[in-house]
Amino acid sequence: MKVSIQYFALLREQRGLDQEEIDTDSATAGALYQELSERHGFTLPATSLKVALDDDFAQWDDRLSDGCSIVFIPPVAGG
């Protein structure tokens, strides 16, 4: 299936992109993050992130669908 991914903060820096579309066999948001971590060397564990599917906060075991939009949201430091 094809999905759209947006990256913010450290994930954007590590990936070198703001967003991309990829083909994946990952069935859940958690499996997709694992796939992307292995592919791009993301250093943040999933436990430190939030995930959103199609503009709504989601759970890591929520199922992906063809054409969905995913955002992995890293923690934000304030100052």
mmCIF file with all atom_site columns, N, CA and C in Angstrom:
data_model
loop_
_atom_site.group_PDB
_atom_site.id
_atom_site.type_symbol
_atom_site.label_atom_id
_atom_site.label_alt_id
_atom_site.label_comp_id
_atom_site.label_asym_id
_atom_site.label_entity_id
_atom_site.label_seq_id
_atom_site.pdbx_PDB_ins_code
_atom_site.Cartn_x
_atom_site.Cartn_y
_atom_site.Cartn_z
_atom_site.occupancy
_atom_site.B_iso_or_equiv
_atom_site.pdbx_formal_charge
_atom_site.auth_seq_id
_atom_site.auth_comp_id
_atom_site.auth_asym_id
_atom_site.auth_atom_id
_atom_site.pdbx_PDB_model_num
ATOM 1   N N  . MET A 1 1  ? 0.838  -1.172 0.000  1.00 0.00 ? 1  MET A N  1
ATOM 2   C CA . MET A 1 1  ? 0.000  0.000  0.000  1.00 0.00 ? 1  MET A CA 1
ATOM 3   C C  . MET A 1 1  ? 0.882  1.233  0.000  1.00 0.00 ? 1  MET A C  1
ATOM 4   N N  . LYS A 1 2  ? 0.333  2.312  -0.499 1.00 0.00 ? 2  LYS A N  1
ATOM 5   C CA . LYS A 1 2  ? 1.063  3.574  -0.540 1.00 0.00 ? 2  LYS A CA 1
ATOM 6   C C  . LYS A 1 2  ? 0.537  4.472  0.580  1.00 0.00 ? 2  LYS A C  1
ATOM 7   N N  . VAL A 1 3  ? 1.470  5.070  1.355  1.00 0.00 ? 3  VAL A N  1
ATOM 8   C CA . VAL A 1 3  ? 1.103  5.963  2.442  1.00 0.00 ? 3  VAL A CA 1
ATOM 9   C C  . VAL A 1 3  ? 1.949  7.229  2.368  1.00 0.00 ? 3  VAL A C  1
ATOM 10  N N  . SER A 1 4  ? 1.415  8.308  2.940  1.00 0.00 ? 4  SER A N  1
ATOM 11  C CA . SER A 1 4  ? 2.142  9.581  3.026  1.00 0.00 ? 4  SER A CA 1
ATOM 12  C C  . SER A 1 4  ? 2.617  9.776  4.453  1.00 0.00 ? 4  SER A C  1
ATOM 13  N N  . ILE A 1 5  ? 3.846  10.202 4.589  1.00 0.00 ? 5  ILE A N  1
ATOM 14  C CA . ILE A 1 5  ? 4.437  10.394 5.915  1.00 0.00 ? 5  ILE A CA 1
ATOM 15  C C  . ILE A 1 5  ? 4.975  11.807 6.021  1.00 0.00 ? 5  ILE A C  1
ATOM 16  N N  . GLN A 1 6  ? 4.691  12.442 7.157  1.00 0.00 ? 6  GLN A N  1
ATOM 17  C CA . GLN A 1 6  ? 5.268  13.754 7.448  1.00 0.00 ? 6  GLN A CA 1
ATOM 18  C C  . GLN A 1 6  ? 6.239  13.594 8.609  1.00 0.00 ? 6  GLN A C  1
ATOM 19  N N  . TYR A 1 7  ? 7.347  14.315 8.512  1.00 0.00 ? 7  TYR A N  1
ATOM 20  C CA . TYR A 1 7  ? 8.370  14.263 9.555  1.00 0.00 ? 7  TYR A CA 1
ATOM 21  C C  . TYR A 1 7  ? 8.530  15.640 10.176 1.00 0.00 ? 7  TYR A C  1
ATOM 22  N N  . PHE A 1 8  ? 8.732  15.663 11.492 1.00 0.00 ? 8  PHE A N  1
ATOM 23  C CA . PHE A 1 8  ? 8.982  16.907 12.207 1.00 0.00 ? 8  PHE A CA 1
ATOM 24  C C  . PHE A 1 8  ? 10.235 16.760 13.070 1.00 0.00 ? 8  PHE A C  1
ATOM 25  N N  . ALA A 1 9  ? 10.837 17.911 13.375 1.00 0.00 ? 9  ALA A N  1
ATOM 26  C CA . ALA A 1 9  ? 11.946 18.022 14.329 1.00 0.00 ? 9  ALA A CA 1
ATOM 27  C C  . ALA A 1 9  ? 13.068 17.011 14.028 1.00 0.00 ? 9  ALA A C  1
ATOM 28  N N  . LEU A 1 10 ? 13.469 16.231 15.029 1.00 0.00 ? 10 LEU A N  1
ATOM 29  C CA . LEU A 1 10 ? 14.606 15.329 14.872 1.00 0.00 ? 10 LEU A CA 1
ATOM 30  C C  . LEU A 1 10 ? 14.382 14.308 13.766 1.00 0.00 ? 10 LEU A C  1
ATOM 31  N N  . LEU A 1 11 ? 13.157 13.823 13.615 1.00 0.00 ? 11 LEU A N  1
ATOM 32  C CA . LEU A 1 11 ? 12.892 12.844 12.550 1.00 0.00 ? 11 LEU A CA 1
ATOM 33  C C  . LEU A 1 11 ? 13.109 13.479 11.178 1.00 0.00 ? 11 LEU A C  1
ATOM 34  N N  . ARG A 1 12 ? 12.729 14.739 11.026 1.00 0.00 ? 12 ARG A N  1
ATOM 35  C CA . ARG A 1 12 ? 12.948 15.442 9.753  1.00 0.00 ? 12 ARG A CA 1
ATOM 36  C C  . ARG A 1 12 ? 14.451 15.589 9.494  1.00 0.00 ? 12 ARG A C  1
ATOM 37  N N  . GLU A 1 13 ? 15.186 15.917 10.546 1.00 0.00 ? 13 GLU A N  1
ATOM 38  C CA . GLU A 1 13 ? 16.641 16.055 10.386 1.00 0.00 ? 13 GLU A CA 1
ATOM 39  C C  . GLU A 1 13 ? 17.282 14.726 10.020 1.00 0.00 ? 13 GLU A C  1
ATOM 40  N N  . GLN A 1 14 ? 16.876 13.659 10.694 1.00 0.00 ? 14 GLN A N  1
ATOM 41  C CA . GLN A 1 14 ? 17.481 12.358 10.429 1.00 0.00 ? 14 GLN A CA 1
ATOM 42  C C  . GLN A 1 14 ? 17.081 11.812 9.059  1.00 0.00 ? 14 GLN A C  1
ATOM 43  N N  . ARG A 1 15 ? 15.874 12.102 8.624  1.00 0.00 ? 15 ARG A N  1
ATOM 44  C CA . ARG A 1 15 ? 15.423 11.621 7.314  1.00 0.00 ? 15 ARG A CA 1
ATOM 45  C C  . ARG A 1 15 ? 15.898 12.533 6.188  1.00 0.00 ? 15 ARG A C  1
ATOM 46  N N  . GLY A 1 16 ? 16.035 13.829 6.490  1.00 0.00 ? 16 GLY A N  1
ATOM 47  C CA . GLY A 1 16 ? 16.433 14.782 5.464  1.00 0.00 ? 16 GLY A CA 1
ATOM 48  C C  . GLY A 1 16 ? 15.291 15.205 4.565  1.00 0.00 ? 16 GLY A C  1
ATOM 49  N N  . LEU A 1 17 ? 14.070 14.954 5.009  1.00 0.00 ? 17 LEU A N  1
ATOM 50  C CA . LEU A 1 17 ? 12.869 15.317 4.251  1.00 0.00 ? 17 LEU A CA 1
ATOM 51  C C  . LEU A 1 17 ? 11.772 15.764 5.200  1.00 0.00 ? 17 LEU A C  1
ATOM 52  N N  . ASP A 1 18 ? 10.876 16.631 4.689  1.00 0.00 ? 18 ASP A N  1
ATOM 53  C CA . ASP A 1 18 ? 9.682  17.010 5.450  1.00 0.00 ? 18 ASP A CA 1
ATOM 54  C C  . ASP A 1 18 ? 8.582  15.963 5.312  1.00 0.00 ? 18 ASP A C  1
ATOM 55  N N  . GLN A 1 19 ? 8.488  15.378 4.132  1.00 0.00 ? 19 GLN A N  1
ATOM 56  C CA . GLN A 1 19 ? 7.428  14.405 3.862  1.00 0.00 ? 19 GLN A CA 1
ATOM 57  C C  . GLN A 1 19 ? 7.820  13.531 2.686  1.00 0.00 ? 19 GLN A C  1
ATOM 58  N N  . GLU A 1 20 ? 7.138  12.407 2.590  1.00 0.00 ? 20 GLU A N  1
ATOM 59  C CA . GLU A 1 20 ? 7.366  11.502 1.471  1.00 0.00 ? 20 GLU A CA 1
ATOM 60  C C  . GLU A 1 20 ? 6.199  10.534 1.360  1.00 0.00 ? 20 GLU A C  1
ATOM 61  N N  . GLU A 1 21 ? 6.088  9.924  0.196  1.00 0.00 ? 21 GLU A N  1
ATOM 62  C CA . GLU A 1 21 ? 5.149  8.822  -0.010 1.00 0.00 ? 21 GLU A CA 1
ATOM 63  C C  . GLU A 1 21 ? 5.971  7.565  -0.206 1.00 0.00 ? 21 GLU A C  1
ATOM 64  N N  . ILE A 1 22 ? 5.550  6.498  0.462  1.00 0.00 ? 22 ILE A N  1
ATOM 65  C CA . ILE A 1 22 ? 6.276  5.239  0.310  1.00 0.00 ? 22 ILE A CA 1
ATOM 66  C C  . ILE A 1 22 ? 5.281  4.101  0.093  1.00 0.00 ? 22 ILE A C  1
ATOM 67  N N  . ASP A 1 23 ? 5.797  3.027  -0.477 1.00 0.00 ? 23 ASP A N  1
ATOM 68  C CA . ASP A 1 23 ? 5.062  1.767  -0.550 1.00 0.00 ? 23 ASP A CA 1
ATOM 69  C C  . ASP A 1 23 ? 5.529  0.919  0.621  1.00 0.00 ? 23 ASP A C  1
ATOM 70  N N  . THR A 1 24 ? 4.587  0.360  1.348  1.00 0.00 ? 24 THR A N  1
ATOM 71  C CA . THR A 1 24 ? 4.941  -0.432 2.520  1.00 0.00 ? 24 THR A CA 1
ATOM 72  C C  . THR A 1 24 ? 4.034  -1.648 2.648  1.00 0.00 ? 24 THR A C  1
ATOM 73  N N  . ASP A 1 25 ? 4.563  -2.680 3.302  1.00 0.00 ? 25 ASP A N  1
ATOM 74  C CA . ASP A 1 25 ? 3.756  -3.836 3.666  1.00 0.00 ? 25 ASP A CA 1
ATOM 75  C C  . ASP A 1 25 ? 3.384  -3.798 5.143  1.00 0.00 ? 25 ASP A C  1
ATOM 76  N N  . SER A 1 26 ? 3.841  -2.767 5.860  1.00 0.00 ? 26 SER A N  1
ATOM 77  C CA . SER A 1 26 ? 3.538  -2.643 7.286  1.00 0.00 ? 26 SER A CA 1
ATOM 78  C C  . SER A 1 26 ? 2.031  -2.460 7.473  1.00 0.00 ? 26 SER A C  1
ATOM 79  N N  . ALA A 1 27 ? 1.481  -3.214 8.402  1.00 0.00 ? 27 ALA A N  1
ATOM 80  C CA . ALA A 1 27 ? 0.029  -3.167 8.616  1.00 0.00 ? 27 ALA A CA 1
ATOM 81  C C  . ALA A 1 27 ? -0.389 -2.142 9.649  1.00 0.00 ? 27 ALA A C  1
ATOM 82  N N  . THR A 1 28 ? 0.523  -1.789 10.554 1.00 0.00 ? 28 THR A N  1
ATOM 83  C CA . THR A 1 28 ? 0.161  -0.862 11.631 1.00 0.00 ? 28 THR A CA 1
ATOM 84  C C  . THR A 1 28 ? 1.145  0.302  11.677 1.00 0.00 ? 28 THR A C  1
ATOM 85  N N  . ALA A 1 29 ? 0.754  1.333  12.418 1.00 0.00 ? 29 ALA A N  1
ATOM 86  C CA . ALA A 1 29 ? 1.636  2.488  12.576 1.00 0.00 ? 29 ALA A CA 1
ATOM 87  C C  . ALA A 1 29 ? 2.935  2.073  13.267 1.00 0.00 ? 29 ALA A C  1
ATOM 88  N N  . GLY A 1 30 ? 2.845  1.186  14.241 1.00 0.00 ? 30 GLY A N  1
ATOM 89  C CA . GLY A 1 30 ? 4.041  0.736  14.950 1.00 0.00 ? 30 GLY A CA 1
ATOM 90  C C  . GLY A 1 30 ? 4.987  -0.036 14.038 1.00 0.00 ? 30 GLY A C  1
ATOM 91  N N  . ALA A 1 31 ? 4.430  -0.906 13.211 1.00 0.00 ? 31 ALA A N  1
ATOM 92  C CA . ALA A 1 31 ? 5.266  -1.665 12.278 1.00 0.00 ? 31 ALA A CA 1
ATOM 93  C C  . ALA A 1 31 ? 5.905  -0.736 11.255 1.00 0.00 ? 31 ALA A C  1
ATOM 94  N N  . LEU A 1 32 ? 5.172  0.285  10.830 1.00 0.00 ? 32 LEU A N  1
ATOM 95  C CA . LEU A 1 32 ? 5.733  1.244  9.875  1.00 0.00 ? 32 LEU A CA 1
ATOM 96  C C  . LEU A 1 32 ? 6.878  2.016  10.516 1.00 0.00 ? 32 LEU A C  1
ATOM 97  N N  . TYR A 1 33 ? 6.707  2.458  11.772 1.00 0.00 ? 33 TYR A N  1
ATOM 98  C CA . TYR A 1 33 ? 7.794  3.197  12.416 1.00 0.00 ? 33 TYR A CA 1
ATOM 99  C C  . TYR A 1 33 ? 9.021  2.302  12.558 1.00 0.00 ? 33 TYR A C  1
ATOM 100 N N  . GLN A 1 34 ? 8.815  1.050  12.895 1.00 0.00 ? 34 GLN A N  1
ATOM 101 C CA . GLN A 1 34 ? 9.946  0.112  12.990 1.00 0.00 ? 34 GLN A CA 1
ATOM 102 C C  . GLN A 1 34 ? 10.647 -0.017 11.638 1.00 0.00 ? 34 GLN A C  1
ATOM 103 N N  . GLU A 1 35 ? 9.872  -0.157 10.579 1.00 0.00 ? 35 GLU A N  1
ATOM 104 C CA . GLU A 1 35 ? 10.430 -0.256 9.226  1.00 0.00 ? 35 GLU A CA 1
ATOM 105 C C  . GLU A 1 35 ? 11.248 1.002  8.899  1.00 0.00 ? 35 GLU A C  1
ATOM 106 N N  . LEU A 1 36 ? 10.687 2.170  9.184  1.00 0.00 ? 36 LEU A N  1
ATOM 107 C CA . LEU A 1 36 ? 11.382 3.424  8.874  1.00 0.00 ? 36 LEU A CA 1
ATOM 108 C C  . LEU A 1 36 ? 12.620 3.615  9.748  1.00 0.00 ? 36 LEU A C  1
ATOM 109 N N  . SER A 1 37 ? 12.544 3.189  10.995 1.00 0.00 ? 37 SER A N  1
ATOM 110 C CA . SER A 1 37 ? 13.700 3.297  11.884 1.00 0.00 ? 37 SER A CA 1
ATOM 111 C C  . SER A 1 37 ? 14.867 2.474  11.362 1.00 0.00 ? 37 SER A C  1
ATOM 112 N N  . GLU A 1 38 ? 14.562 1.277  10.904 1.00 0.00 ? 38 GLU A N  1
ATOM 113 C CA . GLU A 1 38 ? 15.617 0.420  10.353 1.00 0.00 ? 38 GLU A CA 1
ATOM 114 C C  . GLU A 1 38 ? 16.159 0.997  9.049  1.00 0.00 ? 38 GLU A C  1
ATOM 115 N N  . ARG A 1 39 ? 15.287 1.558  8.247  1.00 0.00 ? 39 ARG A N  1
ATOM 116 C CA . ARG A 1 39 ? 15.686 2.086  6.944  1.00 0.00 ? 39 ARG A CA 1
ATOM 117 C C  . ARG A 1 39 ? 16.492 3.376  7.069  1.00 0.00 ? 39 ARG A C  1
ATOM 118 N N  . HIS A 1 40 ? 16.077 4.252  8.003  1.00 0.00 ? 40 HIS A N  1
ATOM 119 C CA . HIS A 1 40 ? 16.677 5.581  8.070  1.00 0.00 ? 40 HIS A CA 1
ATOM 120 C C  . HIS A 1 40 ? 17.499 5.840  9.337  1.00 0.00 ? 40 HIS A C  1
ATOM 121 N N  . GLY A 1 41 ? 17.571 4.886  10.224 1.00 0.00 ? 41 GLY A N  1
ATOM 122 C CA . GLY A 1 41 ? 18.383 5.059  11.427 1.00 0.00 ? 41 GLY A CA 1
ATOM 123 C C  . GLY A 1 41 ? 17.809 6.033  12.431 1.00 0.00 ? 41 GLY A C  1
ATOM 124 N N  . PHE A 1 42 ? 16.490 6.089  12.533 1.00 0.00 ? 42 PHE A N  1
ATOM 125 C CA . PHE A 1 42 ? 15.883 6.963  13.536 1.00 0.00 ? 42 PHE A CA 1
ATOM 126 C C  . PHE A 1 42 ? 16.333 6.535  14.931 1.00 0.00 ? 42 PHE A C  1
ATOM 127 N N  . THR A 1 43 ? 16.674 7.531  15.742 1.00 0.00 ? 43 THR A N  1
ATOM 128 C CA . THR A 1 43 ? 17.192 7.226  17.077 1.00 0.00 ? 43 THR A CA 1
ATOM 129 C C  . THR A 1 43 ? 16.135 7.304  18.175 1.00 0.00 ? 43 THR A C  1
ATOM 130 N N  . LEU A 1 44 ? 14.984 7.911  17.889 1.00 0.00 ? 44 LEU A N  1
ATOM 131 C CA . LEU A 1 44 ? 13.940 8.021  18.905 1.00 0.00 ? 44 LEU A CA 1
ATOM 132 C C  . LEU A 1 44 ? 13.134 6.725  18.982 1.00 0.00 ? 44 LEU A C  1
ATOM 133 N N  . PRO A 1 45 ? 12.961 6.194  20.201 1.00 0.00 ? 45 PRO A N  1
ATOM 134 C CA . PRO A 1 45 ? 12.100 5.016  20.340 1.00 0.00 ? 45 PRO A CA 1
ATOM 135 C C  . PRO A 1 45 ? 10.632 5.409  20.161 1.00 0.00 ? 45 PRO A C  1
ATOM 136 N N  . ALA A 1 46 ? 9.839  4.485  19.695 1.00 0.00 ? 46 ALA A N  1
ATOM 137 C CA . ALA A 1 46 ? 8.410  4.767  19.483 1.00 0.00 ? 46 ALA A CA 1
ATOM 138 C C  . ALA A 1 46 ? 7.739  5.227  20.778 1.00 0.00 ? 46 ALA A C  1
ATOM 139 N N  . THR A 1 47 ? 8.257  4.775  21.911 1.00 0.00 ? 47 THR A N  1
ATOM 140 C CA . THR A 1 47 ? 7.642  5.137  23.192 1.00 0.00 ? 47 THR A CA 1
ATOM 141 C C  . THR A 1 47 ? 7.750  6.630  23.486 1.00 0.00 ? 47 THR A C  1
ATOM 142 N N  . SER A 1 48 ? 8.643  7.328  22.799 1.00 0.00 ? 48 SER A N  1
ATOM 143 C CA . SER A 1 48 ? 8.780  8.768  23.037 1.00 0.00 ? 48 SER A CA 1
ATOM 144 C C  . SER A 1 48 ? 8.017  9.606  22.018 1.00 0.00 ? 48 SER A C  1
ATOM 145 N N  . LEU A 1 49 ? 7.286  8.944  21.115 1.00 0.00 ? 49 LEU A N  1
ATOM 146 C CA . LEU A 1 49 ? 6.560  9.635  20.052 1.00 0.00 ? 49 LEU A CA 1
ATOM 147 C C  . LEU A 1 49 ? 5.050  9.470  20.215 1.00 0.00 ? 49 LEU A C  1
ATOM 148 N N  . LYS A 1 50 ? 4.330  10.367 19.577 1.00 0.00 ? 50 LYS A N  1
ATOM 149 C CA . LYS A 1 50 ? 2.891  10.201 19.339 1.00 0.00 ? 50 LYS A CA 1
ATOM 150 C C  . LYS A 1 50 ? 2.726  9.935  17.852 1.00 0.00 ? 50 LYS A C  1
ATOM 151 N N  . VAL A 1 51 ? 1.619  9.337  17.489 1.00 0.00 ? 51 VAL A N  1
ATOM 152 C CA . VAL A 1 51 ? 1.359  9.078  16.072 1.00 0.00 ? 51 VAL A CA 1
ATOM 153 C C  . VAL A 1 51 ? -0.045 9.562  15.725 1.00 0.00 ? 51 VAL A C  1
ATOM 154 N N  . ALA A 1 52 ? -0.172 10.106 14.523 1.00 0.00 ? 52 ALA A N  1
ATOM 155 C CA . ALA A 1 52 ? -1.482 10.534 14.025 1.00 0.00 ? 52 ALA A CA 1
ATOM 156 C C  . ALA A 1 52 ? -1.715 9.891  12.659 1.00 0.00 ? 52 ALA A C  1
ATOM 157 N N  . LEU A 1 53 ? -2.942 9.426  12.462 1.00 0.00 ? 53 LEU A N  1
ATOM 158 C CA . LEU A 1 53 ? -3.364 8.861  11.173 1.00 0.00 ? 53 LEU A CA 1
ATOM 159 C C  . LEU A 1 53 ? -4.497 9.717  10.641 1.00 0.00 ? 53 LEU A C  1
ATOM 160 N N  . ASP A 1 54 ? -4.335 10.201 9.431  1.00 0.00 ? 54 ASP A N  1
ATOM 161 C CA . ASP A 1 54 ? -5.361 11.022 8.789  1.00 0.00 ? 54 ASP A CA 1
ATOM 162 C C  . ASP A 1 54 ? -5.853 12.137 9.718  1.00 0.00 ? 54 ASP A C  1
ATOM 163 N N  . ASP A 1 55 ? -4.889 12.834 10.315 1.00 0.00 ? 55 ASP A N  1
ATOM 164 C CA . ASP A 1 55 ? -5.118 14.031 11.132 1.00 0.00 ? 55 ASP A CA 1
ATOM 165 C C  . ASP A 1 55 ? -5.732 13.780 12.508 1.00 0.00 ? 55 ASP A C  1
ATOM 166 N N  . ASP A 1 56 ? -5.801 12.537 12.955 1.00 0.00 ? 56 ASP A N  1
ATOM 167 C CA . ASP A 1 56 ? -6.292 12.234 14.298 1.00 0.00 ? 56 ASP A CA 1
ATOM 168 C C  . ASP A 1 56 ? -5.233 11.436 15.056 1.00 0.00 ? 56 ASP A C  1
ATOM 169 N N  . PHE A 1 57 ? -5.070 11.746 16.349 1.00 0.00 ? 57 PHE A N  1
ATOM 170 C CA . PHE A 1 57 ? -4.153 10.933 17.145 1.00 0.00 ? 57 PHE A CA 1
ATOM 171 C C  . PHE A 1 57 ? -4.604 9.482  17.074 1.00 0.00 ? 57 PHE A C  1
ATOM 172 N N  . ALA A 1 58 ? -3.610 8.585  17.058 1.00 0.00 ? 58 ALA A N  1
ATOM 173 C CA . ALA A 1 58 ? -3.898 7.169  16.885 1.00 0.00 ? 58 ALA A CA 1
ATOM 174 C C  . ALA A 1 58 ? -3.055 6.343  17.851 1.00 0.00 ? 58 ALA A C  1
ATOM 175 N N  . GLN A 1 59 ? -3.325 5.058  17.868 1.00 0.00 ? 59 GLN A N  1
ATOM 176 C CA . GLN A 1 59 ? -2.559 4.102  18.668 1.00 0.00 ? 59 GLN A CA 1
ATOM 177 C C  . GLN A 1 59 ? -1.565 3.395  17.747 1.00 0.00 ? 59 GLN A C  1
ATOM 178 N N  . TRP A 1 60 ? -0.493 2.891  18.322 1.00 0.00 ? 60 TRP A N  1
ATOM 179 C CA . TRP A 1 60 ? 0.541  2.235  17.519 1.00 0.00 ? 60 TRP A CA 1
ATOM 180 C C  . TRP A 1 60 ? 0.029  0.981  16.817 1.00 0.00 ? 60 TRP A C  1
ATOM 181 N N  . ASP A 1 61 ? -1.006 0.356  17.372 1.00 0.00 ? 61 ASP A N  1
ATOM 182 C CA . ASP A 1 61 ? -1.514 -0.860 16.723 1.00 0.00 ? 61 ASP A CA 1
ATOM 183 C C  . ASP A 1 61 ? -2.693 -0.583 15.788 1.00 0.00 ? 61 ASP A C  1
ATOM 184 N N  . ASP A 1 62 ? -2.993 0.689  15.540 1.00 0.00 ? 62 ASP A N  1
ATOM 185 C CA . ASP A 1 62 ? -4.036 1.028  14.564 1.00 0.00 ? 62 ASP A CA 1
ATOM 186 C C  . ASP A 1 62 ? -3.567 0.629  13.168 1.00 0.00 ? 62 ASP A C  1
ATOM 187 N N  . ARG A 1 63 ? -4.498 0.113  12.390 1.00 0.00 ? 63 ARG A N  1
ATOM 188 C CA . ARG A 1 63 ? -4.160 -0.403 11.063 1.00 0.00 ? 63 ARG A CA 1
ATOM 189 C C  . ARG A 1 63 ? -4.074 0.735  10.050 1.00 0.00 ? 63 ARG A C  1
ATOM 190 N N  . LEU A 1 64 ? -3.117 0.598  9.161  1.00 0.00 ? 64 LEU A N  1
ATOM 191 C CA . LEU A 1 64 ? -2.944 1.543  8.068  1.00 0.00 ? 64 LEU A CA 1
ATOM 192 C C  . LEU A 1 64 ? -3.842 1.141  6.911  1.00 0.00 ? 64 LEU A C  1
ATOM 193 N N  . SER A 1 65 ? -4.155 2.115  6.081  1.00 0.00 ? 65 SER A N  1
ATOM 194 C CA . SER A 1 65 ? -4.928 1.827  4.874  1.00 0.00 ? 65 SER A CA 1
ATOM 195 C C  . SER A 1 65 ? -4.258 2.535  3.700  1.00 0.00 ? 65 SER A C  1
ATOM 196 N N  . ASP A 1 66 ? -4.516 2.024  2.514  1.00 0.00 ? 66 ASP A N  1
ATOM 197 C CA . ASP A 1 66 ? -3.919 2.604  1.323  1.00 0.00 ? 66 ASP A CA 1
ATOM 198 C C  . ASP A 1 66 ? -4.311 4.073  1.213  1.00 0.00 ? 66 ASP A C  1
ATOM 199 N N  . GLY A 1 67 ? -3.303 4.926  1.006  1.00 0.00 ? 67 GLY A N  1
ATOM 200 C CA . GLY A 1 67 ? -3.551 6.348  0.837  1.00 0.00 ? 67 GLY A CA 1
ATOM 201 C C  . GLY A 1 67 ? -3.622 7.148  2.126  1.00 0.00 ? 67 GLY A C  1
ATOM 202 N N  . CYS A 1 68 ? -3.427 6.494  3.278  1.00 0.00 ? 68 CYS A N  1
ATOM 203 C CA . CYS A 1 68 ? -3.538 7.227  4.536  1.00 0.00 ? 68 CYS A CA 1
ATOM 204 C C  . CYS A 1 68 ? -2.320 8.129  4.749  1.00 0.00 ? 68 CYS A C  1
ATOM 205 N N  . SER A 1 69 ? -2.507 9.084  5.644  1.00 0.00 ? 69 SER A N  1
ATOM 206 C CA . SER A 1 69 ? -1.465 10.041 5.996  1.00 0.00 ? 69 SER A CA 1
ATOM 207 C C  . SER A 1 69 ? -1.024 9.781  7.434  1.00 0.00 ? 69 SER A C  1
ATOM 208 N N  . ILE A 1 70 ? 0.285  9.683  7.648  1.00 0.00 ? 70 ILE A N  1
ATOM 209 C CA . ILE A 1 70 ? 0.831  9.374  8.967  1.00 0.00 ? 70 ILE A CA 1
ATOM 210 C C  . ILE A 1 70 ? 1.793  10.469 9.389  1.00 0.00 ? 70 ILE A C  1
ATOM 211 N N  . VAL A 1 71 ? 1.685  10.862 10.652 1.00 0.00 ? 71 VAL A N  1
ATOM 212 C CA . VAL A 1 71 ? 2.629  11.812 11.229 1.00 0.00 ? 71 VAL A CA 1
ATOM 213 C C  . VAL A 1 71 ? 3.164  11.201 12.511 1.00 0.00 ? 71 VAL A C  1
ATOM 214 N N  . PHE A 1 72 ? 4.487  11.120 12.617 1.00 0.00 ? 72 PHE A N  1
ATOM 215 C CA . PHE A 1 72 ? 5.137  10.708 13.853 1.00 0.00 ? 72 PHE A CA 1
ATOM 216 C C  . PHE A 1 72 ? 5.574  11.986 14.553 1.00 0.00 ? 72 PHE A C  1
ATOM 217 N N  . ILE A 1 73 ? 5.091  12.185 15.773 1.00 0.00 ? 73 ILE A N  1
ATOM 218 C CA . ILE A 1 73 ? 5.274  13.459 16.460 1.00 0.00 ? 73 ILE A CA 1
ATOM 219 C C  . ILE A 1 73 ? 6.272  13.288 17.601 1.00 0.00 ? 73 ILE A C  1
ATOM 220 N N  . PRO A 1 74 ? 7.468  13.861 17.421 1.00 0.00 ? 74 PRO A N  1
ATOM 221 C CA . PRO A 1 74 ? 8.485  13.753 18.472 1.00 0.00 ? 74 PRO A CA 1
ATOM 222 C C  . PRO A 1 74 ? 8.198  14.707 19.617 1.00 0.00 ? 74 PRO A C  1
ATOM 223 N N  . PRO A 1 75 ? 8.831  14.485 20.765 1.00 0.00 ? 75 PRO A N  1
ATOM 224 C CA . PRO A 1 75 ? 8.657  15.408 21.889 1.00 0.00 ? 75 PRO A CA 1
ATOM 225 C C  . PRO A 1 75 ? 9.216  16.778 21.515 1.00 0.00 ? 75 PRO A C  1
ATOM 226 N N  . VAL A 1 76 ? 8.636  17.808 22.108 1.00 0.00 ? 76 VAL A N  1
ATOM 227 C CA . VAL A 1 76 ? 9.062  19.172 21.820 1.00 0.00 ? 76 VAL A CA 1
ATOM 228 C C  . VAL A 1 76 ? 9.676  19.762 23.083 1.00 0.00 ? 76 VAL A C  1
ATOM 229 N N  . ALA A 1 77 ? 10.857 20.333 22.926 1.00 0.00 ? 77 ALA A N  1
ATOM 230 C CA . ALA A 1 77 ? 11.512 21.002 24.047 1.00 0.00 ? 77 ALA A CA 1
ATOM 231 C C  . ALA A 1 77 ? 11.104 22.462 24.051 1.00 0.00 ? 77 ALA A C  1
ATOM 232 N N  . GLY A 1 78 ? 10.801 22.973 25.193 1.00 0.00 ? 78 GLY A N  1
ATOM 233 C CA . GLY A 1 78 ? 10.417 24.376 25.300 1.00 0.00 ? 78 GLY A CA 1
ATOM 234 C C  . GLY A 1 78 ? 11.548 25.196 25.894 1.00 0.00 ? 78 GLY A C  1
ATOM 235 N N  . GLY A 1 79 ? 11.373 26.464 25.848 1.00 0.00 ? 79 GLY A N  1
ATOM 236 C CA . GLY A 1 79 ? 12.418 27.295 26.414 1.00 0.00 ? 79 GLY A CA 1
ATOM 237 C C  . GLY A 1 79 ? 11.901 28.642 26.781 1.00 0.00 ? 79 GLY A C  1
#
